[in-house]
């Protein structure tokens, strides 16, 4: 009979630990979500196997600088951070390894500027679809974002 109270204490302790761990996981996710706001997420779909481009606004509402290091999507074999630059009247694209967003700042991904370059489409997509893209950050959890698939003419 002495083992029944012990079993009850162990079960109660296990439940408390589980609840505490679950609370910590959920709190970490909500802090992350509250520090970064992503808006106006669009993927410019090109015909055939041409690369697509992703545009959005990333606002850092937190108190520390965040560093965007990449992105990914199951619908594409490769996603890269790019910047379009004008040099001597010529437009060119360059890969970017990371971008910092200071507290209170907004980084805009837009045509003729920073953008995500989506290469090697793996699944069929059509204008009007929604695509999940995961934004990757240094020292922070990844952030899934739904991108609206749009026509190049709409930008």
Short mmCIF file of C-alpha atoms in Angstrom, two decimals:
data_model
loop_
_atom_site.label_atom_id
_atom_site.label_comp_id
_atom_site.label_asym_id
_atom_site.label_seq_id
_atom_site.Cartn_x
_atom_site.Cartn_y
_atom_site.Cartn_z
CA UNK A 1 0.00 0.00 0.00
CA UNK A 2 2.92 2.35 0.62
CA UNK A 3 3.70 2.34 -3.10
CA UNK A 4 0.33 3.85 -4.12
CA UNK A 5 1.07 7.32 -2.60
CA UNK A 6 4.56 7.22 -4.13
CA UNK A 7 3.11 6.33 -7.55
CA UNK A 8 0.62 9.20 -7.21
CA UNK A 9 3.45 11.68 -6.39
CA UNK A 10 5.52 10.46 -9.35
CA UNK A 11 2.55 10.74 -11.70
CA UNK A 12 1.74 14.24 -10.42
CA UNK A 13 5.40 15.29 -10.81
CA UNK A 14 5.52 13.91 -14.36
CA UNK A 15 2.35 15.81 -15.26
CA UNK A 16 3.78 19.05 -13.83
CA UNK A 17 7.04 18.61 -15.76
CA UNK A 18 5.13 17.90 -18.97
CA UNK A 19 2.89 20.93 -18.45
CA UNK A 20 5.91 23.12 -17.68
CA UNK A 21 7.76 21.96 -20.78
CA UNK A 22 4.71 22.48 -22.97
CA UNK A 23 4.22 25.99 -21.54
CA UNK A 24 7.88 26.85 -22.23
CA UNK A 25 7.63 25.62 -25.83
CA UNK A 26 4.45 27.58 -26.49
CA UNK A 27 5.84 30.72 -24.86
CA UNK A 28 8.98 30.55 -27.01
CA UNK A 29 6.86 30.31 -30.15
CA UNK A 30 4.67 33.25 -29.18
CA UNK A 31 7.67 35.43 -28.37
CA UNK A 32 9.09 34.67 -31.80
CA UNK A 33 5.81 35.44 -33.51
CA UNK A 34 5.39 38.69 -31.60
CA UNK A 35 8.90 39.95 -32.47
CA UNK A 36 8.59 39.53 -36.24
CA UNK A 37 5.72 40.63 -38.44
CA UNK A 38 5.62 39.46 -42.05
CA UNK A 39 3.15 41.10 -44.41
CA UNK A 40 2.29 41.36 -48.10
CA UNK A 41 3.96 38.02 -48.93
CA UNK A 42 3.72 37.29 -52.68
CA UNK A 43 5.41 34.86 -55.04
CA UNK A 44 5.71 36.10 -58.64
CA UNK A 45 5.12 32.99 -60.74
CA UNK A 46 6.82 32.80 -64.13
CA UNK A 47 5.86 30.35 -66.89
CA UNK A 48 7.50 26.95 -67.30
CA UNK A 49 10.60 26.29 -65.26
CA UNK A 50 11.67 29.94 -65.03
CA UNK A 51 12.68 31.07 -61.53
CA UNK A 52 10.03 32.69 -59.37
CA UNK A 53 10.58 35.67 -57.06
CA UNK A 54 9.27 36.27 -53.56
CA UNK A 55 8.42 39.64 -52.06
CA UNK A 56 7.29 40.62 -48.55
CA UNK A 57 7.82 43.05 -45.69
CA UNK A 58 9.63 41.91 -42.54
CA UNK A 59 9.16 44.15 -39.49
CA UNK A 60 11.17 43.60 -36.31
CA UNK A 61 9.06 44.64 -33.31
CA UNK A 62 11.54 43.15 -30.84
CA UNK A 63 14.37 44.74 -28.89
CA UNK A 64 17.22 42.87 -30.61
CA UNK A 65 18.50 42.74 -34.18
CA UNK A 66 17.38 39.67 -36.13
CA UNK A 67 19.37 38.13 -38.97
CA UNK A 68 17.57 36.56 -41.91
CA UNK A 69 19.86 33.83 -43.28
CA UNK A 70 17.71 32.10 -45.88
CA UNK A 71 14.39 30.58 -46.82
CA UNK A 72 13.00 27.28 -48.00
CA UNK A 73 9.93 25.70 -49.55
CA UNK A 74 8.99 22.12 -50.37
CA UNK A 75 7.69 23.39 -53.74
CA UNK A 76 11.17 24.46 -54.91
CA UNK A 77 14.54 22.73 -54.93
CA UNK A 78 16.42 25.88 -53.97
CA UNK A 79 15.51 29.28 -52.48
CA UNK A 80 18.08 32.08 -52.23
CA UNK A 81 18.26 35.62 -50.87
CA UNK A 82 19.03 38.02 -53.72
CA UNK A 83 19.45 41.72 -54.33
CA UNK A 84 18.95 43.51 -57.65
CA UNK A 85 21.47 46.30 -58.15
CA UNK A 86 21.90 49.04 -60.74
CA UNK A 87 25.47 49.60 -61.95
CA UNK A 88 26.31 51.86 -64.89
CA UNK A 89 22.75 51.67 -66.16
CA UNK A 90 22.77 47.86 -66.04
CA UNK A 91 20.66 45.78 -63.70
CA UNK A 92 22.22 42.71 -62.08
CA UNK A 93 21.34 40.26 -59.32
CA UNK A 94 23.64 39.18 -56.53
CA UNK A 95 23.22 36.47 -53.90
CA UNK A 96 23.07 37.74 -50.31
CA UNK A 97 24.17 35.49 -47.44
CA UNK A 98 22.23 37.29 -44.68
CA UNK A 99 20.29 40.45 -43.90
CA UNK A 100 20.00 42.15 -40.52
CA UNK A 101 16.84 43.90 -39.34
CA UNK A 102 17.37 46.26 -36.40
CA UNK A 103 14.72 46.72 -33.70
CA UNK A 104 11.82 48.77 -35.03
CA UNK A 105 13.03 48.53 -38.67
CA UNK A 106 11.23 47.06 -41.66
CA UNK A 107 13.06 45.26 -44.46
CA UNK A 108 11.14 45.31 -47.72
CA UNK A 109 11.57 42.64 -50.36
CA UNK A 110 10.32 44.22 -53.59
CA UNK A 111 10.98 44.23 -57.35
CA UNK A 112 14.32 45.90 -58.19
CA UNK A 113 15.57 45.33 -54.63
CA UNK A 114 15.87 42.46 -52.19
CA UNK A 115 13.89 39.35 -53.10
CA UNK A 116 13.76 35.60 -52.66
CA UNK A 117 14.75 33.67 -55.79
CA UNK A 118 12.90 30.35 -56.12
CA UNK A 119 14.68 27.82 -58.35
CA UNK A 120 13.82 24.30 -59.61
CA UNK A 121 10.07 24.12 -59.13
CA UNK A 122 9.14 20.69 -57.74
CA UNK A 123 5.33 20.91 -57.81
CA UNK A 124 2.82 22.56 -60.16
CA UNK A 125 1.67 26.01 -59.07
CA UNK A 126 -0.94 28.38 -60.44
CA UNK A 127 -1.85 32.00 -59.89
CA UNK A 128 -4.21 32.12 -56.91
CA UNK A 129 -2.48 29.30 -55.02
CA UNK A 130 -1.00 29.77 -51.58
CA UNK A 131 2.51 28.50 -50.83
CA UNK A 132 4.18 28.01 -47.46
CA UNK A 133 7.70 29.42 -47.32
CA UNK A 134 9.89 29.10 -44.24
CA UNK A 135 12.04 32.11 -43.37
CA UNK A 136 15.28 31.07 -41.64
CA UNK A 137 16.99 33.18 -38.98
CA UNK A 138 20.28 32.97 -37.12
CA UNK A 139 19.84 31.90 -33.50
CA UNK A 140 16.02 31.90 -33.74
CA UNK A 141 13.31 29.48 -34.79
CA UNK A 142 12.27 29.40 -38.43
CA UNK A 143 9.09 31.30 -39.32
CA UNK A 144 6.54 29.76 -41.74
CA UNK A 145 4.82 32.31 -43.97
CA UNK A 146 2.00 31.83 -46.50
CA UNK A 147 2.81 33.48 -49.83
CA UNK A 148 0.07 34.32 -52.36
CA UNK A 149 1.03 33.11 -55.85
CA UNK A 150 0.56 36.05 -58.24
CA UNK A 151 1.04 36.89 -61.89
CA UNK A 152 4.12 38.91 -62.93
CA UNK A 153 1.71 41.48 -64.38
CA UNK A 154 0.29 42.18 -60.91
CA UNK A 155 3.56 43.62 -59.60
#
